[in-house]
Amino acid sequence: MSYGNLLYVVDGGVATVTVNRPDKLNALNHQTLSELAHAFDAAKADDAVRAVVVTGSGEKAFVAGADIGELLEVAGQAEKAAELAAFGQGVFRRLEELGKPSVAMVNGFALGGGCELALACTLRTASTNARLGLPEVSLGIIPGYGGSQRLARIAGPGVAREWILTGDMFGAEEAHRVGVINRLFAPDELEEGTRKMVKSMLVKGPVALRFGMEAVLRGWDLDQAAGEQLETEYFGKASITEDMREGMAAFLEKRKPEFHGR
Ligand code: COA
């Protein structure tokens, strides 16, 4: 598939979506967001794609935020600004609801909308020289692409308040410490380490992966009892799959399972 501001490559069951505006540190303008929406839909519809990696072009940035030039165009227009936020939120929700695991491979600055893009992925890896943050308050605005909600859910309201209210940039180690980054790698090991983690998921039952993701995603706003009810439903649904029989049989026969995703 060919895009103006993205690279989209499918290899070995993994779609890699690379935001490709390195001269603008991969800032997300309207065209890039539209292309991301298209790429996420393509990855969802393609049975050959079982996981997605999202990253940025160049040495310096994952994504340095929403395009500030475009943000300025909606200054003084509450409705237009709200529309812009809703549009970006919709794009990132598509990624979150892909039904396949996605990993943000954070290879540099992940600021503002870039940090929010990473937060919308199922998991996040980062190189030790990555820097993350939500600097919107420095521009007189707040995060608009779901960041205030996702960061609070992923790392807790204390961390979300600290990141959103200070607008500071945080090193990858700090982001890892507070649970924003799942796995940290030396810069020259980021790609390999991330791919290895993705591979470890690809050999698991695809339906189980989907149910596991949905149980967490749909459960995080529920109380414990309602969440357990949801878990029970997914557990029941998983137990009528062929994958369940295959997984158990393979264990008992001391061989590797061959899942078919049904
Ligand atoms: N929107 C639009 N353009 C951006 C951008 C953004 N969010 N982030 C970087 N760029 C552009 C710069 O304007 C510059 O373009 P130019 O060469 O045409 O002038 C280019 O990318 C390189 O950025 P530069 O600022 O020169 O790099 P740096 O190494 O000095 O600083 C950052 C890197 C990330 C610290 C700095 O670019 C920055 O603070 N970016 C904005 C981050 C932000 O506030 N994001 C949230 C937006 S809601």
PDB file of C-alpha atoms and ligand atoms in Angstrom:
ATOM      1  CA  MET A   1       0.000   0.000   0.000  1.00  0.00           C
ATOM      2  CA  SER A   2       1.296   3.456  -0.769  1.00  0.00           C
ATOM      3  CA  TYR A   3       0.749   6.588   1.307  1.00  0.00           C
ATOM      4  CA  GLY A   4       2.154  10.132   1.266  1.00  0.00           C
ATOM      5  CA  ASN A   5       3.143  10.308   4.937  1.00  0.00           C
ATOM      6  CA  LEU A   6       3.281   6.658   6.020  1.00  0.00           C
ATOM      7  CA  LEU A   7       5.139   3.511   5.175  1.00  0.00           C
ATOM      8  CA  TYR A   8       3.002   0.381   5.428  1.00  0.00           C
ATOM      9  CA  VAL A   9       4.710  -2.989   5.150  1.00  0.00           C
ATOM     10  CA  VAL A  10       3.321  -6.446   5.925  1.00  0.00           C
ATOM     11  CA  ASP A  11       5.865  -9.136   6.672  1.00  0.00           C
ATOM     12  CA  GLY A  12       5.579 -12.405   8.584  1.00  0.00           C
ATOM     13  CA  GLY A  13       2.074 -11.634   9.888  1.00  0.00           C
ATOM     14  CA  VAL A  14       3.060  -8.172  11.156  1.00  0.00           C
ATOM     15  CA  ALA A  15       1.993  -4.858   9.618  1.00  0.00           C
ATOM     16  CA  THR A  16       4.539  -2.151  10.356  1.00  0.00           C
ATOM     17  CA  VAL A  17       3.099   1.349  10.133  1.00  0.00           C
ATOM     18  CA  THR A  18       5.826   4.002  10.065  1.00  0.00           C
ATOM     19  CA  VAL A  19       4.905   7.671  10.294  1.00  0.00           C
ATOM     20  CA  ASN A  20       7.150   9.165   7.650  1.00  0.00           C
ATOM     21  CA  ARG A  21       7.621  12.932   7.924  1.00  0.00           C
ATOM     22  CA  PRO A  22      11.111  12.920   9.472  1.00  0.00           C
ATOM     23  CA  ASP A  23      11.822  16.566   8.557  1.00  0.00           C
ATOM     24  CA  LYS A  24       8.844  17.536  10.780  1.00  0.00           C
ATOM     25  CA  LEU A  25       9.737  14.926  13.424  1.00  0.00           C
ATOM     26  CA  ASN A  26       6.748  12.909  12.141  1.00  0.00           C
ATOM     27  CA  ALA A  27       4.205  15.455  13.438  1.00  0.00           C
ATOM     28  CA  LEU A  28       0.622  14.373  12.826  1.00  0.00           C
ATOM     29  CA  ASN A  29      -1.134  16.653  10.368  1.00  0.00           C
ATOM     30  CA  HIS A  30      -4.633  15.945   9.032  1.00  0.00           C
ATOM     31  CA  GLN A  31      -3.354  13.965   6.053  1.00  0.00           C
ATOM     32  CA  THR A  32      -1.197  11.743   8.266  1.00  0.00           C
ATOM     33  CA  LEU A  33      -4.091  11.069  10.645  1.00  0.00           C
ATOM     34  CA  SER A  34      -6.363  10.173   7.693  1.00  0.00           C
ATOM     35  CA  GLU A  35      -3.710   7.831   6.345  1.00  0.00           C
ATOM     36  CA  LEU A  36      -3.307   6.231   9.776  1.00  0.00           C
ATOM     37  CA  ALA A  37      -7.072   5.606   9.878  1.00  0.00           C
ATOM     38  CA  HIS A  38      -6.848   3.930   6.472  1.00  0.00           C
ATOM     39  CA  ALA A  39      -3.814   1.844   7.475  1.00  0.00           C
ATOM     40  CA  PHE A  40      -5.467   0.649  10.704  1.00  0.00           C
ATOM     41  CA  ASP A  41      -8.612  -0.351   8.777  1.00  0.00           C
ATOM     42  CA  ALA A  42      -6.452  -2.189   6.236  1.00  0.00           C
ATOM     43  CA  ALA A  43      -4.601  -4.044   9.000  1.00  0.00           C
ATOM     44  CA  LYS A  44      -7.879  -5.014  10.655  1.00  0.00           C
ATOM     45  CA  ALA A  45      -9.393  -6.318   7.409  1.00  0.00           C
ATOM     46  CA  ASP A  46      -6.310  -8.273   6.299  1.00  0.00           C
ATOM     47  CA  ASP A  47      -6.276 -11.859   7.627  1.00  0.00           C
ATOM     48  CA  ALA A  48      -2.542 -12.035   6.864  1.00  0.00           C
ATOM     49  CA  VAL A  49      -1.973  -9.352   9.524  1.00  0.00           C
ATOM     50  CA  ARG A  50      -1.995 -10.692  13.075  1.00  0.00           C
ATOM     51  CA  ALA A  51      -0.212  -7.847  14.852  1.00  0.00           C
ATOM     52  CA  VAL A  52       0.743  -4.234  14.176  1.00  0.00           C
ATOM     53  CA  VAL A  53       3.908  -2.299  15.010  1.00  0.00           C
ATOM     54  CA  VAL A  54       3.671   1.505  14.932  1.00  0.00           C
ATOM     55  CA  THR A  55       6.861   3.571  14.750  1.00  0.00           C
ATOM     56  CA  GLY A  56       8.397   6.755  13.345  1.00  0.00           C
ATOM     57  CA  SER A  57      10.925   7.438  10.560  1.00  0.00           C
ATOM     58  CA  GLY A  58      14.407   8.708  11.243  1.00  0.00           C
ATOM     59  CA  GLU A  59      16.732   8.678  14.205  1.00  0.00           C
ATOM     60  CA  LYS A  60      15.142  11.384  16.262  1.00  0.00           C
ATOM     61  CA  ALA A  61      11.423  10.957  16.712  1.00  0.00           C
ATOM     62  CA  PHE A  62       8.607   8.496  17.097  1.00  0.00           C
ATOM     63  CA  VAL A  63       6.069  11.321  16.637  1.00  0.00           C
ATOM     64  CA  ALA A  64       6.666  14.847  18.044  1.00  0.00           C
ATOM     65  CA  GLY A  65       2.972  15.614  18.371  1.00  0.00           C
ATOM     66  CA  ALA A  66       0.022  16.971  16.499  1.00  0.00           C
ATOM     67  CA  ASP A  67       1.065  19.430  13.788  1.00  0.00           C
ATOM     68  CA  ILE A  68       1.252  22.727  15.685  1.00  0.00           C
ATOM     69  CA  GLY A  69       0.751  24.778  12.496  1.00  0.00           C
ATOM     70  CA  GLU A  70      -2.605  23.060  11.951  1.00  0.00           C
ATOM     71  CA  LEU A  71      -3.586  23.422  15.620  1.00  0.00           C
ATOM     72  CA  LEU A  72      -3.159  27.177  15.296  1.00  0.00           C
ATOM     73  CA  GLU A  73      -5.753  27.214  12.488  1.00  0.00           C
ATOM     74  CA  VAL A  74      -8.515  26.304  14.983  1.00  0.00           C
ATOM     75  CA  ALA A  75      -7.507  28.942  17.566  1.00  0.00           C
ATOM     76  CA  GLY A  76     -10.579  30.912  18.647  1.00  0.00           C
ATOM     77  CA  GLN A  77     -12.980  28.297  17.214  1.00  0.00           C
ATOM     78  CA  ALA A  78     -14.222  25.973  19.945  1.00  0.00           C
ATOM     79  CA  GLU A  79     -16.355  23.853  17.621  1.00  0.00           C
ATOM     80  CA  LYS A  80     -13.629  23.354  15.022  1.00  0.00           C
ATOM     81  CA  ALA A  81     -11.110  22.517  17.759  1.00  0.00           C
ATOM     82  CA  ALA A  82     -13.502  19.982  19.285  1.00  0.00           C
ATOM     83  CA  GLU A  83     -14.023  18.447  15.824  1.00  0.00           C
ATOM     84  CA  LEU A  84     -10.268  18.124  15.392  1.00  0.00           C
ATOM     85  CA  ALA A  85      -9.953  16.381  18.768  1.00  0.00           C
ATOM     86  CA  ALA A  86     -12.868  14.044  17.978  1.00  0.00           C
ATOM     87  CA  PHE A  87     -11.282  13.180  14.623  1.00  0.00           C
ATOM     88  CA  GLY A  88      -7.926  12.266  16.191  1.00  0.00           C
ATOM     89  CA  GLN A  89      -9.641  10.341  18.981  1.00  0.00           C
ATOM     90  CA  GLY A  90     -11.594   8.357  16.382  1.00  0.00           C
ATOM     91  CA  VAL A  91      -8.407   7.429  14.517  1.00  0.00           C
ATOM     92  CA  PHE A  92      -6.668   6.244  17.685  1.00  0.00           C
ATOM     93  CA  ARG A  93      -9.757   4.330  18.829  1.00  0.00           C
ATOM     94  CA  ARG A  94      -9.618   2.360  15.570  1.00  0.00           C
ATOM     95  CA  LEU A  95      -6.108   1.302  16.548  1.00  0.00           C
ATOM     96  CA  GLU A  96      -7.150   0.409  20.076  1.00  0.00           C
ATOM     97  CA  GLU A  97     -10.089  -1.637  18.801  1.00  0.00           C
ATOM     98  CA  LEU A  98      -8.203  -3.447  16.051  1.00  0.00           C
ATOM     99  CA  GLY A  99      -8.786  -6.843  17.673  1.00  0.00           C
ATOM    100  CA  LYS A 100      -5.092  -7.616  17.042  1.00  0.00           C
ATOM    101  CA  PRO A 101      -2.196  -6.643  19.316  1.00  0.00           C
ATOM    102  CA  SER A 102      -0.430  -3.414  18.428  1.00  0.00           C
ATOM    103  CA  VAL A 103       2.950  -2.288  19.741  1.00  0.00           C
ATOM    104  CA  ALA A 104       4.274   1.272  19.679  1.00  0.00           C
ATOM    105  CA  MET A 105       8.016   1.041  19.051  1.00  0.00           C
ATOM    106  CA  VAL A 106       9.077   4.391  20.503  1.00  0.00           C
ATOM    107  CA  ASN A 107      12.378   5.301  18.865  1.00  0.00           C
ATOM    108  CA  GLY A 108      12.743   8.952  19.959  1.00  0.00           C
ATOM    109  CA  PHE A 109      10.459  11.851  20.897  1.00  0.00           C
ATOM    110  CA  ALA A 110       6.876  10.757  21.631  1.00  0.00           C
ATOM    111  CA  LEU A 111       5.224  14.015  22.601  1.00  0.00           C
ATOM    112  CA  GLY A 112       1.644  15.210  22.690  1.00  0.00           C
ATOM    113  CA  GLY A 113      -0.287  13.427  19.931  1.00  0.00           C
ATOM    114  CA  GLY A 114       2.724  11.108  19.499  1.00  0.00           C
ATOM    115  CA  CYS A 115       2.553  10.034  23.114  1.00  0.00           C
ATOM    116  CA  GLU A 116      -1.219   9.626  22.694  1.00  0.00           C
ATOM    117  CA  LEU A 117      -0.661   7.451  19.616  1.00  0.00           C
ATOM    118  CA  ALA A 118       1.658   5.240  21.663  1.00  0.00           C
ATOM    119  CA  LEU A 119      -0.872   5.077  24.501  1.00  0.00           C
ATOM    120  CA  ALA A 120      -3.553   3.845  22.075  1.00  0.00           C
ATOM    121  CA  CYS A 121      -1.395   0.823  21.181  1.00  0.00           C
ATOM    122  CA  THR A 122      -1.873  -2.388  23.162  1.00  0.00           C
ATOM    123  CA  LEU A 123       1.763  -2.304  24.360  1.00  0.00           C
ATOM    124  CA  ARG A 124       4.763   0.024  24.158  1.00  0.00           C
ATOM    125  CA  THR A 125       8.486  -0.594  23.762  1.00  0.00           C
ATOM    126  CA  ALA A 126      11.091   2.175  23.775  1.00  0.00           C
ATOM    127  CA  SER A 127      14.762   2.796  23.214  1.00  0.00           C
ATOM    128  CA  THR A 128      16.605   4.133  26.243  1.00  0.00           C
ATOM    129  CA  ASN A 129      17.076   7.491  24.485  1.00  0.00           C
ATOM    130  CA  ALA A 130      13.342   8.034  23.850  1.00  0.00           C
ATOM    131  CA  ARG A 131      11.629  10.979  25.519  1.00  0.00           C
ATOM    132  CA  LEU A 132       7.938  11.066  26.224  1.00  0.00           C
ATOM    133  CA  GLY A 133       5.484  13.627  27.504  1.00  0.00           C
ATOM    134  CA  LEU A 134       2.281  15.580  27.102  1.00  0.00           C
ATOM    135  CA  PRO A 135       3.521  19.180  26.641  1.00  0.00           C
ATOM    136  CA  GLU A 136       0.151  20.586  25.520  1.00  0.00           C
ATOM    137  CA  VAL A 137      -0.152  22.949  28.530  1.00  0.00           C
ATOM    138  CA  SER A 138       2.997  24.681  27.250  1.00  0.00           C
ATOM    139  CA  LEU A 139       0.897  25.599  24.190  1.00  0.00           C
ATOM    140  CA  GLY A 140      -2.137  26.645  26.240  1.00  0.00           C
ATOM    141  CA  ILE A 141      -4.172  23.513  25.442  1.00  0.00           C
ATOM    142  CA  ILE A 142      -4.642  20.036  26.903  1.00  0.00           C
ATOM    143  CA  PRO A 143      -4.206  16.598  25.282  1.00  0.00           C
ATOM    144  CA  GLY A 144      -6.991  16.077  22.749  1.00  0.00           C
ATOM    145  CA  TYR A 145      -6.406  12.639  21.246  1.00  0.00           C
ATOM    146  CA  GLY A 146      -7.423  10.537  24.251  1.00  0.00           C
ATOM    147  CA  GLY A 147      -4.230  11.031  26.276  1.00  0.00           C
ATOM    148  CA  SER A 148      -5.801  12.422  29.441  1.00  0.00           C
ATOM    149  CA  GLN A 149      -8.049   9.375  29.616  1.00  0.00           C
ATOM    150  CA  ARG A 150      -5.649   6.623  28.519  1.00  0.00           C
ATOM    151  CA  LEU A 151      -2.651   7.771  30.555  1.00  0.00           C
ATOM    152  CA  ALA A 152      -4.794   7.847  33.709  1.00  0.00           C
ATOM    153  CA  ARG A 153      -6.020   4.329  32.979  1.00  0.00           C
ATOM    154  CA  ILE A 154      -2.602   2.918  32.047  1.00  0.00           C
ATOM    155  CA  ALA A 155      -0.377   4.572  34.667  1.00  0.00           C
ATOM    156  CA  GLY A 156      -2.915   5.921  37.190  1.00  0.00           C
ATOM    157  CA  PRO A 157      -4.321   9.402  37.817  1.00  0.00           C
ATOM    158  CA  GLY A 158      -1.277  10.543  39.805  1.00  0.00           C
ATOM    159  CA  VAL A 159       1.076  10.003  36.868  1.00  0.00           C
ATOM    160  CA  ALA A 160      -1.469  11.435  34.419  1.00  0.00           C
ATOM    161  CA  ARG A 161      -1.778  14.626  36.475  1.00  0.00           C
ATOM    162  CA  GLU A 162       1.998  14.949  36.754  1.00  0.00           C
ATOM    163  CA  TRP A 163       2.545  14.504  33.011  1.00  0.00           C
ATOM    164  CA  ILE A 164      -0.378  16.684  31.923  1.00  0.00           C
ATOM    165  CA  LEU A 165       0.075  19.527  34.413  1.00  0.00           C
ATOM    166  CA  THR A 166       3.868  19.898  34.230  1.00  0.00           C
ATOM    167  CA  GLY A 167       4.105  19.294  30.474  1.00  0.00           C
ATOM    168  CA  ASP A 168       7.590  17.930  31.229  1.00  0.00           C
ATOM    169  CA  MET A 169       9.437  15.473  29.026  1.00  0.00           C
ATOM    170  CA  PHE A 170      10.248  12.179  30.723  1.00  0.00           C
ATOM    171  CA  GLY A 171      13.097   9.840  29.887  1.00  0.00           C
ATOM    172  CA  ALA A 172      12.306   6.323  28.722  1.00  0.00           C
ATOM    173  CA  GLU A 173      13.486   4.838  32.011  1.00  0.00           C
ATOM    174  CA  GLU A 174      11.046   6.959  33.992  1.00  0.00           C
ATOM    175  CA  ALA A 175       8.256   6.101  31.519  1.00  0.00           C
ATOM    176  CA  HIS A 176       9.152   2.441  32.016  1.00  0.00           C
ATOM    177  CA  ARG A 177       9.203   2.809  35.800  1.00  0.00           C
ATOM    178  CA  VAL A 178       5.653   4.216  35.895  1.00  0.00           C
ATOM    179  CA  GLY A 179       4.310   1.569  33.515  1.00  0.00           C
ATOM    180  CA  VAL A 180       3.843   3.685  30.388  1.00  0.00           C
ATOM    181  CA  ILE A 181       6.573   1.714  28.601  1.00  0.00           C
ATOM    182  CA  ASN A 182       6.358  -2.064  28.880  1.00  0.00           C
ATOM    183  CA  ARG A 183       9.862  -2.960  27.702  1.00  0.00           C
ATOM    184  CA  LEU A 184      12.990  -0.898  27.329  1.00  0.00           C
ATOM    185  CA  PHE A 185      15.873  -1.609  24.932  1.00  0.00           C
ATOM    186  CA  ALA A 186      19.223  -0.121  23.986  1.00  0.00           C
ATOM    187  CA  PRO A 187      18.720   1.919  20.780  1.00  0.00           C
ATOM    188  CA  ASP A 188      20.383  -0.690  18.543  1.00  0.00           C
ATOM    189  CA  GLU A 189      18.316  -3.489  20.112  1.00  0.00           C
ATOM    190  CA  LEU A 190      14.903  -1.818  19.960  1.00  0.00           C
ATOM    191  CA  GLU A 191      13.837  -3.261  16.626  1.00  0.00           C
ATOM    192  CA  GLU A 192      14.964  -6.811  17.373  1.00  0.00           C
ATOM    193  CA  GLY A 193      13.608  -6.771  20.923  1.00  0.00           C
ATOM    194  CA  THR A 194      10.243  -5.455  19.778  1.00  0.00           C
ATOM    195  CA  ARG A 195       9.960  -7.984  16.954  1.00  0.00           C
ATOM    196  CA  LYS A 196      10.837 -10.778  19.358  1.00  0.00           C
ATOM    197  CA  MET A 197       8.089  -9.695  21.725  1.00  0.00           C
ATOM    198  CA  VAL A 198       5.581  -9.525  18.855  1.00  0.00           C
ATOM    199  CA  LYS A 199       6.637 -12.996  17.677  1.00  0.00           C
ATOM    200  CA  SER A 200       6.063 -14.394  21.151  1.00  0.00           C
ATOM    201  CA  MET A 201       2.432 -13.256  20.828  1.00  0.00           C
ATOM    202  CA  LEU A 202       1.998 -14.513  17.262  1.00  0.00           C
ATOM    203  CA  VAL A 203       2.548 -18.130  18.277  1.00  0.00           C
ATOM    204  CA  LYS A 204      -0.307 -17.907  20.808  1.00  0.00           C
ATOM    205  CA  GLY A 205      -3.982 -18.505  20.023  1.00  0.00           C
ATOM    206  CA  PRO A 206      -5.237 -15.469  18.060  1.00  0.00           C
ATOM    207  CA  VAL A 207      -8.773 -15.723  19.470  1.00  0.00           C
ATOM    208  CA  ALA A 208      -7.397 -15.922  23.003  1.00  0.00           C
ATOM    209  CA  LEU A 209      -5.259 -12.842  22.315  1.00  0.00           C
ATOM    210  CA  ARG A 210      -8.320 -10.956  21.112  1.00  0.00           C
ATOM    211  CA  PHE A 211     -10.417 -11.980  24.099  1.00  0.00           C
ATOM    212  CA  GLY A 212      -7.570 -11.144  26.489  1.00  0.00           C
ATOM    213  CA  MET A 213      -7.238  -7.659  24.987  1.00  0.00           C
ATOM    214  CA  GLU A 214     -10.993  -7.085  25.010  1.00  0.00           C
ATOM    215  CA  ALA A 215     -11.353  -8.264  28.606  1.00  0.00           C
ATOM    216  CA  VAL A 216      -8.832  -5.642  29.747  1.00  0.00           C
ATOM    217  CA  LEU A 217     -10.071  -2.893  27.421  1.00  0.00           C
ATOM    218  CA  ARG A 218     -13.785  -3.319  28.129  1.00  0.00           C
ATOM    219  CA  GLY A 219     -13.183  -4.157  31.777  1.00  0.00           C
ATOM    220  CA  TRP A 220     -11.091  -1.199  32.891  1.00  0.00           C
ATOM    221  CA  ASP A 221     -14.099   1.018  33.563  1.00  0.00           C
ATOM    222  CA  LEU A 222     -16.096  -1.695  35.335  1.00  0.00           C
ATOM    223  CA  ASP A 223     -16.117  -2.572  39.005  1.00  0.00           C
ATOM    224  CA  GLN A 224     -14.530  -5.895  40.045  1.00  0.00           C
ATOM    225  CA  ALA A 225     -17.789  -7.890  39.991  1.00  0.00           C
ATOM    226  CA  ALA A 226     -18.894  -6.604  36.576  1.00  0.00           C
ATOM    227  CA  GLY A 227     -15.367  -7.121  35.261  1.00  0.00           C
ATOM    228  CA  GLU A 228     -15.362 -10.713  36.472  1.00  0.00           C
ATOM    229  CA  GLN A 229     -18.697 -11.255  34.764  1.00  0.00           C
ATOM    230  CA  LEU A 230     -17.128 -10.014  31.528  1.00  0.00           C
ATOM    231  CA  GLU A 231     -14.114 -12.277  32.095  1.00  0.00           C
ATOM    232  CA  THR A 232     -16.468 -15.232  32.612  1.00  0.00           C
ATOM    233  CA  GLU A 233     -18.122 -14.541  29.258  1.00  0.00           C
ATOM    234  CA  TYR A 234     -14.814 -14.417  27.399  1.00  0.00           C
ATOM    235  CA  PHE A 235     -13.559 -17.502  29.241  1.00  0.00           C
ATOM    236  CA  GLY A 236     -16.686 -19.353  28.138  1.00  0.00           C
ATOM    237  CA  LYS A 237     -16.306 -18.181  24.548  1.00  0.00           C
ATOM    238  CA  ALA A 238     -12.618 -19.201  24.496  1.00  0.00           C
ATOM    239  CA  SER A 239     -13.479 -22.673  25.750  1.00  0.00           C
ATOM    240  CA  ILE A 240     -15.567 -23.486  22.662  1.00  0.00           C
ATOM    241  CA  THR A 241     -12.775 -22.698  20.195  1.00  0.00           C
ATOM    242  CA  GLU A 242     -10.759 -25.279  18.291  1.00  0.00           C
ATOM    243  CA  ASP A 243      -7.715 -23.369  19.536  1.00  0.00           C
ATOM    244  CA  MET A 244      -8.521 -24.381  23.111  1.00  0.00           C
ATOM    245  CA  ARG A 245      -8.584 -28.084  22.238  1.00  0.00           C
ATOM    246  CA  GLU A 246      -5.377 -27.693  20.215  1.00  0.00           C
ATOM    247  CA  GLY A 247      -3.583 -25.787  23.003  1.00  0.00           C
ATOM    248  CA  MET A 248      -4.452 -28.378  25.626  1.00  0.00           C
ATOM    249  CA  ALA A 249      -3.741 -31.364  23.344  1.00  0.00           C
ATOM    250  CA  ALA A 250      -0.353 -29.928  22.349  1.00  0.00           C
ATOM    251  CA  PHE A 251       0.594 -29.470  26.006  1.00  0.00           C
ATOM    252  CA  LEU A 252      -0.357 -33.053  26.889  1.00  0.00           C
ATOM    253  CA  GLU A 253       1.377 -34.438  23.779  1.00  0.00           C
ATOM    254  CA  LYS A 254       4.497 -32.353  24.550  1.00  0.00           C
ATOM    255  CA  ARG A 255       4.511 -30.558  21.184  1.00  0.00           C
ATOM    256  CA  LYS A 256       4.101 -26.983  19.983  1.00  0.00           C
ATOM    257  CA  PRO A 257       0.471 -25.986  19.327  1.00  0.00           C
ATOM    258  CA  GLU A 258      -0.724 -25.030  15.857  1.00  0.00           C
ATOM    259  CA  PHE A 259      -3.457 -22.485  16.313  1.00  0.00           C
ATOM    260  CA  HIS A 260      -5.834 -21.605  13.486  1.00  0.00           C
ATOM    261  CA  GLY A 261      -7.680 -18.763  15.136  1.00  0.00           C
ATOM    262  CA  ARG A 262     -11.052 -20.447  15.428  1.00  0.00           C
TER     263      ARG A 262
HETATM  264  N1  COA B   1       4.264  20.212  14.804  1.00  0.00           N
HETATM  265  C1  COA B   1       4.788  20.761  13.702  1.00  0.00           C
HETATM  266  N2  COA B   1       6.103  20.779  13.427  1.00  0.00           N
HETATM  267  C2  COA B   1       6.918  20.210  14.323  1.00  0.00           C
HETATM  268  C3  COA B   1       6.458  19.619  15.507  1.00  0.00           C
HETATM  269  C4  COA B   1       5.055  19.627  15.738  1.00  0.00           C
HETATM  270  N3  COA B   1       4.502  19.060  16.815  1.00  0.00           N
HETATM  271  N4  COA B   1       7.517  19.139  16.200  1.00  0.00           N
HETATM  272  C5  COA B   1       8.608  19.427  15.472  1.00  0.00           C
HETATM  273  N5  COA B   1       8.252  20.077  14.338  1.00  0.00           N
HETATM  274  C6  COA B   1       9.131  20.572  13.266  1.00  0.00           C
HETATM  275  C7  COA B   1       9.858  21.836  13.675  1.00  0.00           C
HETATM  276  O1  COA B   1       9.037  22.993  13.480  1.00  0.00           O
HETATM  277  C8  COA B   1      11.042  21.811  12.734  1.00  0.00           C
HETATM  278  O2  COA B   1      10.590  22.212  11.456  1.00  0.00           O
HETATM  279  P1  COA B   1      11.480  23.237  10.558  1.00  0.00           P
HETATM  280  O3  COA B   1      12.790  22.524  10.339  1.00  0.00           O
HETATM  281  O4  COA B   1      10.677  23.408   9.319  1.00  0.00           O
HETATM  282  O5  COA B   1      11.631  24.475  11.386  1.00  0.00           O
HETATM  283  C9  COA B   1      11.367  20.327  12.637  1.00  0.00           C
HETATM  284  O6  COA B   1      10.173  19.645  13.026  1.00  0.00           O
HETATM  285  C10 COA B   1      12.490  19.908  13.547  1.00  0.00           C
HETATM  286  O7  COA B   1      12.140  20.294  14.883  1.00  0.00           O
HETATM  287  P2  COA B   1      13.109  21.184  15.822  1.00  0.00           P
HETATM  288  O8  COA B   1      12.238  21.861  16.825  1.00  0.00           O
HETATM  289  O9  COA B   1      13.991  22.039  14.990  1.00  0.00           O
HETATM  290  O10 COA B   1      13.969  20.032  16.520  1.00  0.00           O
HETATM  291  P3  COA B   1      14.723  20.119  17.932  1.00  0.00           P
HETATM  292  O11 COA B   1      15.603  18.925  17.983  1.00  0.00           O
HETATM  293  O12 COA B   1      15.322  21.452  18.148  1.00  0.00           O
HETATM  294  O13 COA B   1      13.559  19.956  19.035  1.00  0.00           O
HETATM  295  C11 COA B   1      11.542  18.965  19.952  1.00  0.00           C
HETATM  296  C12 COA B   1      12.815  18.751  19.103  1.00  0.00           C
HETATM  297  C13 COA B   1      10.711  17.690  19.865  1.00  0.00           C
HETATM  298  C14 COA B   1      11.945  19.255  21.400  1.00  0.00           C
HETATM  299  C15 COA B   1      10.761  20.172  19.387  1.00  0.00           C
HETATM  300  O14 COA B   1      10.600  19.988  17.981  1.00  0.00           O
HETATM  301  C16 COA B   1       9.389  20.369  19.985  1.00  0.00           C
HETATM  302  O15 COA B   1       9.261  20.823  21.107  1.00  0.00           O
HETATM  303  N6  COA B   1       8.329  20.012  19.213  1.00  0.00           N
HETATM  304  C17 COA B   1       6.962  20.230  19.616  1.00  0.00           C
HETATM  305  C18 COA B   1       6.532  19.216  20.644  1.00  0.00           C
HETATM  306  C19 COA B   1       5.125  19.502  21.108  1.00  0.00           C
HETATM  307  O16 COA B   1       4.825  20.480  21.750  1.00  0.00           O
HETATM  308  N7  COA B   1       4.231  18.575  20.753  1.00  0.00           N
HETATM  309  C20 COA B   1       2.872  18.624  21.173  1.00  0.00           C
HETATM  310  C21 COA B   1       2.026  19.222  20.156  1.00  0.00           C
HETATM  311  S1  COA B   1       0.346  19.208  20.699  1.00  0.00           S
END
